[in-house]
Coordinates of C-alpha atoms and ligand atoms in Angstrom, one line a residue:
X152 CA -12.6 -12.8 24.9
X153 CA -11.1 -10.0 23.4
X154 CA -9.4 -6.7 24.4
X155 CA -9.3 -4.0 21.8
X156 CA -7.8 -1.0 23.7
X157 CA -4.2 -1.4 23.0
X158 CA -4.5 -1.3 19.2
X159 CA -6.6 1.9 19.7
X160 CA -4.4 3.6 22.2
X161 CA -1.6 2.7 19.7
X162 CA -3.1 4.3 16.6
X163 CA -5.2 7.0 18.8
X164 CA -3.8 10.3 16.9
X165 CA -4.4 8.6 13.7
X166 CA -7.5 7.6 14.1
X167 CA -8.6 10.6 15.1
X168 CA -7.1 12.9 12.7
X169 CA -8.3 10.6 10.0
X170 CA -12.3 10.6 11.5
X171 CA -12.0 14.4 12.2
X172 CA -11.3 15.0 8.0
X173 CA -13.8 13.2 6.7
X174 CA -16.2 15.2 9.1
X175 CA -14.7 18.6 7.8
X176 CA -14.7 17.3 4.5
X177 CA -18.4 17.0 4.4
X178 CA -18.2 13.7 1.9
X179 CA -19.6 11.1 4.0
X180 CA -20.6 8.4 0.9
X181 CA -18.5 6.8 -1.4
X182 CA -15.7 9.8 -1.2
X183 CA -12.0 9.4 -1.5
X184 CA -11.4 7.1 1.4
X185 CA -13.6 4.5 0.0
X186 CA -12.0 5.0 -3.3
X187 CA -8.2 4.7 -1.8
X188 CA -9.6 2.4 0.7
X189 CA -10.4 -0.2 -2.3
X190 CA -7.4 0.4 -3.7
X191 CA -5.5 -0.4 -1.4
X192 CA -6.8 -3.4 0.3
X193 CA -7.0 -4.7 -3.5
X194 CA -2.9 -4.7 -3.7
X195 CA -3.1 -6.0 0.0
X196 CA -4.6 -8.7 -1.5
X197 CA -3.5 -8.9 -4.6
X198 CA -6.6 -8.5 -6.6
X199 CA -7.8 -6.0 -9.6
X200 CA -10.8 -4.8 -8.1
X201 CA -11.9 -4.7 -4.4
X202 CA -15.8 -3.3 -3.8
X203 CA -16.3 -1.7 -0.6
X204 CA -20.2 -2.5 0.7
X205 CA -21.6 -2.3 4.4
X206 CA -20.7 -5.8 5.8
X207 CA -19.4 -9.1 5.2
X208 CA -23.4 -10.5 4.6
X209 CA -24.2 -7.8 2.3
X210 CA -20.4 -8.6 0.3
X211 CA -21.8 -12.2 0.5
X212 CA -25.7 -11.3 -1.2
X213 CA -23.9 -8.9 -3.9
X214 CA -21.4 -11.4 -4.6
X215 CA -23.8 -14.1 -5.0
X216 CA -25.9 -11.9 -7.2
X217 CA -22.7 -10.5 -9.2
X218 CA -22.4 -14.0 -9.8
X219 CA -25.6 -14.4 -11.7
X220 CA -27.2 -16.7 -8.7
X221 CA -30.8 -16.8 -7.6
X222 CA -33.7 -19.0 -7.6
X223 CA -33.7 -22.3 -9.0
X224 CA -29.9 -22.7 -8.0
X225 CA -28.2 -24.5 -5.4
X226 CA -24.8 -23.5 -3.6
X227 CA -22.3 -26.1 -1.9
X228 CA -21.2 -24.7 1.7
X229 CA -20.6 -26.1 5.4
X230 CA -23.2 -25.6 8.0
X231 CA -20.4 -24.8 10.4
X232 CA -20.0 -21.1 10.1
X233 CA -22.1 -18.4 11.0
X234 CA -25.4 -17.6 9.7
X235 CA -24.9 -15.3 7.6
X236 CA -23.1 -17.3 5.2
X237 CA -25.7 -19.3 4.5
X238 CA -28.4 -17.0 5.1
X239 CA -27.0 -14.8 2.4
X240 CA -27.7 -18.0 -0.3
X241 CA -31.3 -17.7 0.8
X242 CA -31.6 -14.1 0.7
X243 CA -30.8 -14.5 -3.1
X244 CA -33.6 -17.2 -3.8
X245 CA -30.6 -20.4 -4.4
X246 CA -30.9 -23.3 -2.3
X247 CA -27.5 -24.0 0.2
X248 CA -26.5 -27.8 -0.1
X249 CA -24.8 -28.5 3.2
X250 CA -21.6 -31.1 3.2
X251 CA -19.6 -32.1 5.9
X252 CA -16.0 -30.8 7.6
X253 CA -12.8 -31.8 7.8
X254 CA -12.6 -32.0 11.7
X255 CA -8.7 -30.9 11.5
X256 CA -9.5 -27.7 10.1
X257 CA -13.2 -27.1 11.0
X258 CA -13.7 -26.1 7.3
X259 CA -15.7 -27.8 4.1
X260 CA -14.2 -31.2 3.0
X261 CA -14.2 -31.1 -0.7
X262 CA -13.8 -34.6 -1.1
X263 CA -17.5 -34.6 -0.7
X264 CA -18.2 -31.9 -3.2
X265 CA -18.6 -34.5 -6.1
X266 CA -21.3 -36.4 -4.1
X267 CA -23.0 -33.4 -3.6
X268 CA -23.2 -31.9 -7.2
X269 CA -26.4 -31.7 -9.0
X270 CA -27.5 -29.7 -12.3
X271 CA -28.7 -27.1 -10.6
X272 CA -25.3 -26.5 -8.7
X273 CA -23.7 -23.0 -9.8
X274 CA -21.6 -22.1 -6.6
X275 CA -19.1 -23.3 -3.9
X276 CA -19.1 -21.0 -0.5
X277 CA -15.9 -21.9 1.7
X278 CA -15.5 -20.6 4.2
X279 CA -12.2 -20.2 6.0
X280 CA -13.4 -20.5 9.4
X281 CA -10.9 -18.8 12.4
X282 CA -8.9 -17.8 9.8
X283 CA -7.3 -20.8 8.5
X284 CA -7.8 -21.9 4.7
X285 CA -10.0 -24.0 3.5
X286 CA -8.5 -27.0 1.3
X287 CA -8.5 -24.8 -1.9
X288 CA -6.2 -26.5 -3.8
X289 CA -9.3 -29.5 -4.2
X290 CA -11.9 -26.6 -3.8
X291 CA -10.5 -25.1 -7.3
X292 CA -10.0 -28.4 -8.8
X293 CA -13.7 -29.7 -8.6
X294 CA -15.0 -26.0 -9.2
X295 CA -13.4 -26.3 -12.5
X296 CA -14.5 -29.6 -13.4
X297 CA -18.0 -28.8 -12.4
X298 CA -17.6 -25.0 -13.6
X299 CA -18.6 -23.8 -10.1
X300 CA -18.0 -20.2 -9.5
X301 CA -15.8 -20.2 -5.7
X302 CA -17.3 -17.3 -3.5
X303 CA -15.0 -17.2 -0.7
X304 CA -16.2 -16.3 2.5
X305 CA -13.0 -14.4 4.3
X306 CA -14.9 -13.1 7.2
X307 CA -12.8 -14.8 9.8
X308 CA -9.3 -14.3 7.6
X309 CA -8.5 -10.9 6.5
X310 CA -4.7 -11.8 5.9
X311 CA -4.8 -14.9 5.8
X312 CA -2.9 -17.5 3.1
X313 CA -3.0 -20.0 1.2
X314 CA -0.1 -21.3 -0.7
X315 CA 1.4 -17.5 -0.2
X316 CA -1.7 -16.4 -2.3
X317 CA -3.9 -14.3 0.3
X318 CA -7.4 -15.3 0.8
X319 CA -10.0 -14.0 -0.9
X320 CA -7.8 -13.9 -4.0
X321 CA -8.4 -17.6 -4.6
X322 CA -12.0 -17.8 -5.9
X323 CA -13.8 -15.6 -8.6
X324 CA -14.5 -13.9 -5.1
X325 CA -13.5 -12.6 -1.9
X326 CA -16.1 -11.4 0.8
X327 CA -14.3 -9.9 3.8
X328 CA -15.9 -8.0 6.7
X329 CA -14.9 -5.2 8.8
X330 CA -16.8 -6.3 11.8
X331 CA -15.5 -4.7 14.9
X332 CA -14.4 -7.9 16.3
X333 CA -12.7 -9.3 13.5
X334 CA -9.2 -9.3 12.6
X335 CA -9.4 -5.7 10.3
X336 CA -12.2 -4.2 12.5
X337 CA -13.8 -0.9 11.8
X338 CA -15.7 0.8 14.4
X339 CA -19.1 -0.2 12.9
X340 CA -20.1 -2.0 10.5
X341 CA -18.1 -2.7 6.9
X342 CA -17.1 -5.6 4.6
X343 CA -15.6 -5.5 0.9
X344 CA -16.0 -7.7 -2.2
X345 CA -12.2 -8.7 -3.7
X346 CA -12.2 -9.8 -7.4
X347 CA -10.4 -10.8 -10.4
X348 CA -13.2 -10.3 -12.5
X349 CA -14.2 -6.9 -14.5
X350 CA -17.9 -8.2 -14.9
X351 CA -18.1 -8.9 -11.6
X352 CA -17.1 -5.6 -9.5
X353 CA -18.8 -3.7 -12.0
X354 CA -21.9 -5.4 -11.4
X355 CA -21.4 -5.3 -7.4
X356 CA -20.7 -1.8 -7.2
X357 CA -24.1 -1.2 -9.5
X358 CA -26.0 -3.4 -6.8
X359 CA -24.3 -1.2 -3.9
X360 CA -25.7 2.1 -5.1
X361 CA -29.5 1.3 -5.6
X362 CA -28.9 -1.0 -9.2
X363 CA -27.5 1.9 -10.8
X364 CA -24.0 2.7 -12.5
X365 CA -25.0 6.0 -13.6
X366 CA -27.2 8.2 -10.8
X367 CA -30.8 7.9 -11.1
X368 CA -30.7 5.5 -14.2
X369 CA -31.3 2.5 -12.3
X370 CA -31.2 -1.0 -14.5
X371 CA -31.7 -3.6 -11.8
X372 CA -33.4 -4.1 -8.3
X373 CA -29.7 -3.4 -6.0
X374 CA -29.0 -2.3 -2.2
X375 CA -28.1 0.8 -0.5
X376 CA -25.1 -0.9 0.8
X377 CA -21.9 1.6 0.8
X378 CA -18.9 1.1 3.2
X379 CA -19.2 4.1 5.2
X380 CA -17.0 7.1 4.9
X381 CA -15.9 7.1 8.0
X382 CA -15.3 3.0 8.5
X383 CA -13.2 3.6 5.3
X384 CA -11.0 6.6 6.9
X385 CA -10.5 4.3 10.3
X386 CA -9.8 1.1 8.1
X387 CA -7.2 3.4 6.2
X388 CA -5.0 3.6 9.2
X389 CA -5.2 0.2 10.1
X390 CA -4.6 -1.9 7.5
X391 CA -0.9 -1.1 7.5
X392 CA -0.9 -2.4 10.5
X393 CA -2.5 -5.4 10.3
X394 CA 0.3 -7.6 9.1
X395 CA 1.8 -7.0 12.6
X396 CA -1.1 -7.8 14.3
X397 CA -1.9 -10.8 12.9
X398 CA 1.7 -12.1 13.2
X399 CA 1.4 -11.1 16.8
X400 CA -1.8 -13.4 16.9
X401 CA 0.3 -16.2 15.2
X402 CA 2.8 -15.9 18.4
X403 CA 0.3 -16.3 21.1
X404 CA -1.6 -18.7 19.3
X405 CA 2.3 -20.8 19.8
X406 CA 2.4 -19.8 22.7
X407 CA -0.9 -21.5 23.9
X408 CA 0.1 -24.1 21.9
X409 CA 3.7 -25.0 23.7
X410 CA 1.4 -24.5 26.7
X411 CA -1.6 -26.6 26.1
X412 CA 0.2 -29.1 23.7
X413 CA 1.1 -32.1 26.3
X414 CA -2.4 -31.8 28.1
X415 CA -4.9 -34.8 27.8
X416 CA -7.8 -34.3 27.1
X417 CA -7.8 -31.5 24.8
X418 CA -6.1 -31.0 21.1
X419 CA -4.7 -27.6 19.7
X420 CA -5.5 -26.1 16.4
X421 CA -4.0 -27.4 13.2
X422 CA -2.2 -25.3 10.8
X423 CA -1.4 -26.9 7.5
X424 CA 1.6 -26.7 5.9
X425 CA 0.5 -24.7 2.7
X426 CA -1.9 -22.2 5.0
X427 CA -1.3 -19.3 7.0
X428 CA -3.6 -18.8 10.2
X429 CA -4.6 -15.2 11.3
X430 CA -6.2 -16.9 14.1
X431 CA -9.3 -15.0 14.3
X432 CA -10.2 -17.7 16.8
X433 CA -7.6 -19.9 19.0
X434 CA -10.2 -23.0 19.1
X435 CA -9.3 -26.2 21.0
X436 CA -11.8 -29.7 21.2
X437 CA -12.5 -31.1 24.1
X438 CA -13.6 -34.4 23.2
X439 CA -15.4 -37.4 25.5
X440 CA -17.8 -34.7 26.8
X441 CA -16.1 -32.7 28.7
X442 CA -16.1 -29.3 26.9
X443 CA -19.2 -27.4 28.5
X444 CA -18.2 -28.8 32.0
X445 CA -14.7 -26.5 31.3
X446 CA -16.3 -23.8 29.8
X447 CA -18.9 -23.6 32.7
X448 CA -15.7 -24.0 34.8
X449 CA -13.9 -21.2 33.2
X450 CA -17.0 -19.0 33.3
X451 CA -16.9 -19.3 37.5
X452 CA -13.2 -18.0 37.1
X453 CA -14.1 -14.9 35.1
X454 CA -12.5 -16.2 32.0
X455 CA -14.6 -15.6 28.9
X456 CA -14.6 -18.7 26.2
X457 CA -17.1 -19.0 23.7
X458 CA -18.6 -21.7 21.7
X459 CA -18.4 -20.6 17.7
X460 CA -21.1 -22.4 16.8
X461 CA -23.3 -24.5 19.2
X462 CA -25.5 -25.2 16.5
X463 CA -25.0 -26.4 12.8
X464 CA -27.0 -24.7 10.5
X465 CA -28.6 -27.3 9.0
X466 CA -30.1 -28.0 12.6
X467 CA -31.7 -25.0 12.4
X468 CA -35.6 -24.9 12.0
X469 CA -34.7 -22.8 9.4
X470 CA -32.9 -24.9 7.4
X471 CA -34.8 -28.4 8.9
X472 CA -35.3 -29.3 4.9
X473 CA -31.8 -30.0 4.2
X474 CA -31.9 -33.0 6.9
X475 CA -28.6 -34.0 6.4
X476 CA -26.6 -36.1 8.5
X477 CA -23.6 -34.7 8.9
X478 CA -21.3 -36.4 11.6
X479 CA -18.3 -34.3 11.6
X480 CA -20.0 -30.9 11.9
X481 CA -22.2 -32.2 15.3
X482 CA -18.9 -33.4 16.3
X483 CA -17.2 -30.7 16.3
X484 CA -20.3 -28.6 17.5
X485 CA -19.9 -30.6 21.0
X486 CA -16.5 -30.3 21.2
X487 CA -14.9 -26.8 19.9
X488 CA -13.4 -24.0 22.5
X489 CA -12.6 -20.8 21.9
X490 CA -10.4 -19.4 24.2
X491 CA -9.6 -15.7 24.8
X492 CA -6.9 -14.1 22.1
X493 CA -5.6 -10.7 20.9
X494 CA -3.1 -9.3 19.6
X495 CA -1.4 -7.8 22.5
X496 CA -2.6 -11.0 24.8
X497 CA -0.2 -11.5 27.9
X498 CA 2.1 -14.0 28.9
X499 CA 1.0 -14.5 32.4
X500 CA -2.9 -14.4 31.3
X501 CA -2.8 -17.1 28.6
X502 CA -0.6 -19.0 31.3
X503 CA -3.3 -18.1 34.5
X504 CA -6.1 -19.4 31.9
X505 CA -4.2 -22.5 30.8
X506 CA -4.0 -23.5 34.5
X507 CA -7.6 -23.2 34.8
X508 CA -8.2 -25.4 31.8
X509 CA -6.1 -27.8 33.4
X510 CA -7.5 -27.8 37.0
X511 CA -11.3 -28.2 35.0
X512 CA -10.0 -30.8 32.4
X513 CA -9.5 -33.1 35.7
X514 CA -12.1 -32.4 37.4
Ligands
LIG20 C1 -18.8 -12.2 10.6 C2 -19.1 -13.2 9.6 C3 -19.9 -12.9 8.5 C4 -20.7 -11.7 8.4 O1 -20.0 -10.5 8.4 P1 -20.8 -9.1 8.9 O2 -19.8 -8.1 8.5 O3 -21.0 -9.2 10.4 O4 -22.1 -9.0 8.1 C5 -20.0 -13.9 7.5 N1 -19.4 -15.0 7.6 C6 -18.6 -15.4 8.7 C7 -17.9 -16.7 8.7 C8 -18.4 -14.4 9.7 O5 -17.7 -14.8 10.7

C-alpha cells in the first residue's frame, strides 16, 4: 500500500543528526523542538497557535474539551471515518449525531446539518477524509447560524486546501496527526492542535501536561499527552519537505486518473474546484458489486488495496443507538477502493496494477 523508504533514504543524514541531538541534549519533553516544532507548523498553516499532543485522537479529546464539550452535548459528524473521530466525542461524555455523505467526496453533506440540529448541539467534526476538503464554505455557514464551534478533523490532510486557506485553519480548530502512515508521518506516534483561538491553546496545552499551566498546580482533570521530543526533532526535518511530497502525490494520483479514467465499471476520485487534495488515499468505487471480487483479485496478484472503512460507524455495536439510516455512507462502504500510492510511486507499477484492475473489472 505504501512504501516509505525513499523519503527516508532521501532525508537519512538529517534525520539522524536531528534524533542523535535531542538524545545528547538530554531534553526529551516539551524541549525546543516541540516549541519550534509548533511554531512552525502554525505559519505552515497559517494559524496563531499550534499545540503539539501525542496523536491525532488525543488532538481530537483535548480539542473537544478546549472547546468546553462534555456530557449532555451532542456533536454533528459522519460515520465514514475512522474510529477515532467519533470515539473521541464519546471519550468526552457528548453524544455524536451521525449525518450522511456526499458520495462525490466521501465527506459530511452539510445540507443535512440543519435537520440534524437540536438544543443540545455545540459542535460540528468534519472530517476531510483522504485528504480532500470537506464542503466548508456550507460547514461555516450553518456553524454560524447555529453557533457551532467547527473542530476539524485533518488527520488524512496535513497540506491540504480549501479555497487556498489550508485545512485546519478553517474551524475554531485543527486536529492533525503525525501517524506514521499519514501524509506528515513521524516515526511513532504524534498529532497537533492548530488554532485561532487564545482561550483555546491555552486551555489544550494545560490539558496536555496533567491540567496544569503552572507545574504541580493542577486546576483541572487533563492528559499526559506531549508530542514526543524526538517525533518533534524528525517532524522538523520533514515538514519542509512536505509541500513536494504531496504535490508529488497530486501527480500520480493524475496519473491513475488519465489511466483509469475511460474504464467501466469504476469512477476516479473527485477533486473540487475550490479544494486541494493531498491524496492521503487514491480511492476509486466500484459500483454494481463488483469491488471485493477486484480486491480479492488484486490480493492473488500481490497488489495490496485496502478498504478505508468496511464498516460505518454507526453500524457498530458500539454506536447501535444512533440507528440511523444513512444510505450514502453503506453505499459507499460497498463500493470504495484504495489503491496503492506514495510519493515516489512508479510509472510502470501504477500502470502493471491498472492492468490488473482491468483484467478483474471483466471478469
Ligand atoms: C488517523 C486518524 C485519526 C487518529 O489519529 P492518530 O494519530 O492515529 O490517533 C483520526 N481521524 C482520522 C480521520 C484518521 O485518519
Amino acid at each position: 500500500m505504501l512504501d516509505l523508504s525513499p523519503e527516508v533514504k532521501l532525508l537519512w543524514d538529517k534525520i539522524n543528526m536531528a534524533i542523535q541531538e535531542v538524545i545528547l541534549s538530554g531534553q526529551f519533553i516539551l524541549g525546543p523542538n516541540v516549541k519550534a516544532f509548533e511554531q512552525e507548523a502554525a505559519d505552515y498553516l497559517g494559524v496563531k497557535h499550534a499545540v503539539g499532543v501525542n496523536s491525532g485522537t488525543d488532538a481530537l479529546v483535548i480539542s473537544l474539551r478546549a472547546a468546553g464539550i462534555g456530557p449532555g452535548d451532542e456533536v454533528i459528524t459522519t460515520p465514514f471515518t475512522f474510529f477515532a473521530t467519533v470515539e473521541s466525542i464519546s471519550r468526552v461524555g457528548a453524544v455524536p449525531v451521525f449525518i450522511d455523505i456526499d458520495l462525490k467526496t466521501f465527506n459530511l453533506d452539510p445540507d443535512l446539518i440543519e435537520k440534524a440540529v437540536t438544543p443540545r448541539t455545540k459542535a460540528i467534526i468534519p472530517v476531510h477524509l483522504y485528504g480532500h476538503a470537506a464542503d466548508m464554505k456550507a460547514v461555516l455557514a450553518q456553524a454560524e447560524r447555529y453557533r457551532l464551534v467547527i473542530i476539524e478533523d485533518v488527520a488524512q490532510a496535513f497540506g491540504a486546501e480549501f479555497e487556498d486557506k489550508k485545512l485546519g485553519a478553517v474551524g475554531n480548530a485543527g486536529c492533525c496527526s503525525f501517524f506514521p502512515s499519514k501524509v506528515l508521518g513521524a516515526f511513532g506516534d504524534g498529532g497537533l492542535i492548530a488554532t485561532n483561538d487564545d482561550h483555546m491553546a491555552e486551555t489544550a496545552k494545560m490539558l496536555r501536561a496533567h491540567g496544569s499551566a503552572k507545574k504541580y498546580f493542577h486546576e483541572v482533570i487533563g492528559y499526559n499527552s506531549r508530542l514526543d521530543e524526538i517525533q518533534a526533532a524528525v517532524l522538523r526535518v520533514k515538514l519542509p519537505e512536505l509541500d513536494r511530497s504531496n504535490e508529488k502525490r497530486r501527480q500520480v494520483a493524475r496519473r491513475y486518473n488519465d489511466l483509469l479514467n475511460e474504464m467501466p465499471g469504476i469512477s476516479i476520485p473527485y477533486e473540487a474546484p475550490c479544494a486541494k487534495h493531498v491524496f492521503h488515499q487514491y480511492t476509486v468505487r466500484i459500483p454494481g458489486g463488483k469491488r471485493d471480487k477486484v480486491q480479492d483479485y488484486l490480493s492473488r496478484q500481490n497488489i495490496e488495496t485496502r478498504v478505508y472503512y468496511p464498516v460505518p460507524l454507526h453500524k457498530l455495536p458500539v454506536y447501535r443507538e444512533s440507528c440511523s439510516v444513512l444510505k450514502n455512507v453503506e453505499q459507499a462502504a460497498t463500493e470504495v477502493l484504495s489503491l496503492p500510492i506514495w510519493p515516489d510511486m512508479e510509472y510502470d507499477l501504477q500502470e502493471y496494477i491498472v492492468d490488473k484492475i482491468k483484467i478483474a473489472i471483466n471478469l
